[in-house]
Amino acid sequence: MLNELAIKLDKAAMNAESVEQLSIDTELSLPDAYQVQKLSIDQRLQRGEQLVGYKMGFTSRAKMVQMGVDDLIWGRLTDTMFIKQNESIDLNDYVHPRAEPEIAFKLKAPLSGIVTPEQALAAVEAIAPAIEIIDSRYRNFKFSLSDVIADNCSSTGFIIGNWHPADTDISKLHMDLLVDGESAASGDSSAILDHPLNSLVEAARCIAESGEELLPGQIILAGAATAAVALEAGQHISVEVEGLGGFGFHTLPERQYENSEEFAAQLDNNDPLKQYRDKFHHPVINGEQVLYFTGNSLGLQPTAARDYVNTELDEWAKWGVEGHFEAKNPWVSYHELLTPQSARLVGANESEVVCMGSLTNNLHLLFVSFYKPTAKRFKIIAEAKMFPSDRYLLETQVRHHGFEPDEAIIEVAPREGEHLIREEDIIDTINQHGDEVALVFLGGVNYFTGQVFDMQTLTKAAHSVGALAGFDLAHGVGNIELQLHDWNVDFAAWCTYKYLNSSPGNTAAIFVHDKHGNNTELNRFGGWWGHNKERRFLMENSFQPMTGAEGWQLSNAPVMGMAVLKSSLDMFDEVGMAKLRSKSLKLTSYLEFIFNDIVGQFDNIELQIITPKNPNQRGCQLSVKLVGTDKSFFKTLTETGVIADFREPDVVRLSPVPLYNSFSDVYRFGQVLKCLLANWQH
């Protein structure tokens, strides 16, 4: 009987369906309930999931009193329940999803039975803030104590923030759970059994009583610090914990779209970022404002850009050369104004980022430091169909070191009949070449298909064979959420004129992880702006590189261009990537819906989206393969007032940018497309 109940709950979880409480028809003791939980989790383990830890419940004294119990409850965590930071979840996969802020422990030693807080802490490797997603499978979210235990204590998913040393003080930290940037629940860590460590002590006892033990590498969720908050579609959920930092995830927008002007207008009216559209100049061609879907190639001009540049022109007129030190924003350190904002955009320490140079120029400078081939370890793993400038970079770099490109550059391509590169193929290629690999270098977002690579996983794969990992993030920065420092990326570079709207060919930027940036002995090409700034104007002969990414600079700041960039970065800082990503998910999804709805009305025309369907694997770009048409389709699209771009041999890229594109833009694009295809058909 217990096994039948376990199967019932397992199927309910898999199908995201609600069921009646077990306790209505079956009298379940607490030991029976835990047995049902174990049997249900066993179903998952038999399908290949792995047990990775445990969660504790009823860690609030008030909750114990409310439920009429005098002990904690606990459930199991499997690897498929883990959700990455900034990932998007589909609420259609849940029944009654809610989120709670928690504290997580990662163990380095086994822990079992009756232990003291000191013994428990000695077994801890690291501590992190966490979010647990709870989701009861019971109808109307009603259940008894035995019901909730049987249902794995409602545990369905968890997200872990950045890990901190085990001796971090977590006794009384303020914790906020935010929905779209607004506080939805708050409390402090002392609400978890007076101290989260007490929950770990109780976990060791409870799990031991079941015949199991806490093992090294496992994660223990200590319990909620606030009430749970119900989740809705299209939200950004985050937690901010005093001293431990913040992180979050997204819920995908509703898929119930309509191809109507009224529906698009409704989405615009509900858009919290709608006012930013008017902060950009929208091109007018032949007397008509165009539909601009090519921010992935060149972003629109911020309306404030002219004022930012005029400020510096006025300072130049006023001070001449003395403006380097006397200007309102002294030019000698102007690039430093851009550093904090740039660091936040890419998830880096300020010491790891600097705005400088141009993209490919910067990559060549970084390769001086990070591509150091030997007779045996000289190969570079890269993606096929990379941006041509990156390919030219690789070819000339390997030739410079005396190798032939065909031998040194290993390109991973999509499988036959596919358009996207499977990440397991990249990892297999890395492992296949092993100690011959010097560098794994990829576009974080592939320019052609818009595919987003799992940079954290691929960096880890590179490091596992002794190689370094670098990324061209021209199509990533300002488009997707990044955590370069925590992902342990070695280096990266990006331009700023696409999603960052800084003007054609403007100043670029680099990231160098602190583990390299703090090594001033690392080989590099020198220039006076990378020299020790305290001695820069002593005009010494010996180069003394600054620590951090600034040590890769060559020349002084191009202030006028950086002023334009500042006008855009100020907006990014004001909005934040979390809110931009939330709108991007919805806007790109709506474009996908409109496109498929229109194209589906024409039987003899096939236009194929080759960008990943999974929103976690794409940014705000859809690449359309012109099947059954030709480049004249793109020309006609342009003539009708839609500005996109074409990439050989047969792909049109459409990029709805959340800062300045609207849902009505997307709807109007659909109407233009419908008219175009109707004429094409005839």
PDB file of C-alpha atoms in Angstrom, residues 370-381 398 403 406-410 428-440 461-462 464-468:
ATOM      1  CA  PHE A 370      46.521  33.418 -21.753  1.00  0.00           C
ATOM      2  CA  TYR A 371      47.519  31.558 -24.900  1.00  0.00           C
ATOM      3  CA  LYS A 372      50.950  30.225 -24.029  1.00  0.00           C
ATOM      4  CA  PRO A 373      51.347  27.113 -26.186  1.00  0.00           C
ATOM      5  CA  THR A 374      54.010  24.471 -25.749  1.00  0.00           C
ATOM      6  CA  ALA A 375      55.109  21.759 -28.149  1.00  0.00           C
ATOM      7  CA  LYS A 376      52.512  19.447 -26.595  1.00  0.00           C
ATOM      8  CA  ARG A 377      49.819  21.746 -25.221  1.00  0.00           C
ATOM      9  CA  PHE A 378      48.957  24.119 -28.070  1.00  0.00           C
ATOM     10  CA  LYS A 379      45.397  23.404 -29.218  1.00  0.00           C
ATOM     11  CA  ILE A 380      42.443  25.777 -28.971  1.00  0.00           C
ATOM     12  CA  ILE A 381      38.902  24.397 -28.720  1.00  0.00           C
ATOM     13  CA  VAL A 398      48.538  30.162 -33.686  1.00  0.00           C
ATOM     14  CA  PHE A 403      51.565  26.290 -35.499  1.00  0.00           C
ATOM     15  CA  ASP A 406      44.236  23.286 -39.183  1.00  0.00           C
ATOM     16  CA  GLU A 407      46.181  21.419 -36.520  1.00  0.00           C
ATOM     17  CA  ALA A 408      45.907  23.853 -33.624  1.00  0.00           C
ATOM     18  CA  ILE A 409      42.281  25.026 -33.910  1.00  0.00           C
ATOM     19  CA  ILE A 410      39.694  22.371 -33.103  1.00  0.00           C
ATOM     20  CA  ASP A 428      33.798  15.467 -25.176  1.00  0.00           C
ATOM     21  CA  THR A 429      36.176  17.324 -27.506  1.00  0.00           C
ATOM     22  CA  ILE A 430      37.955  18.944 -24.564  1.00  0.00           C
ATOM     23  CA  ASN A 431      38.367  15.566 -22.882  1.00  0.00           C
ATOM     24  CA  GLN A 432      39.401  13.855 -26.120  1.00  0.00           C
ATOM     25  CA  HIS A 433      42.331  16.228 -26.648  1.00  0.00           C
ATOM     26  CA  GLY A 434      43.086  16.456 -22.928  1.00  0.00           C
ATOM     27  CA  ASP A 435      46.595  17.626 -22.172  1.00  0.00           C
ATOM     28  CA  GLU A 436      47.003  18.989 -25.715  1.00  0.00           C
ATOM     29  CA  VAL A 437      44.464  21.748 -25.007  1.00  0.00           C
ATOM     30  CA  ALA A 438      45.910  25.135 -24.084  1.00  0.00           C
ATOM     31  CA  LEU A 439      42.722  27.164 -24.316  1.00  0.00           C
ATOM     32  CA  VAL A 440      38.963  26.835 -24.680  1.00  0.00           C
ATOM     33  CA  ALA A 461      35.595  21.309 -18.247  1.00  0.00           C
ATOM     34  CA  ALA A 462      38.537  23.348 -19.548  1.00  0.00           C
ATOM     35  CA  SER A 464      39.680  19.800 -15.622  1.00  0.00           C
ATOM     36  CA  VAL A 465      42.239  19.121 -18.386  1.00  0.00           C
ATOM     37  CA  GLY A 466      44.596  21.909 -17.334  1.00  0.00           C
ATOM     38  CA  ALA A 467      43.450  24.433 -19.956  1.00  0.00           C
ATOM     39  CA  LEU A 468      42.232  28.005 -19.562  1.00  0.00           C
TER      40      LEU A 468
END
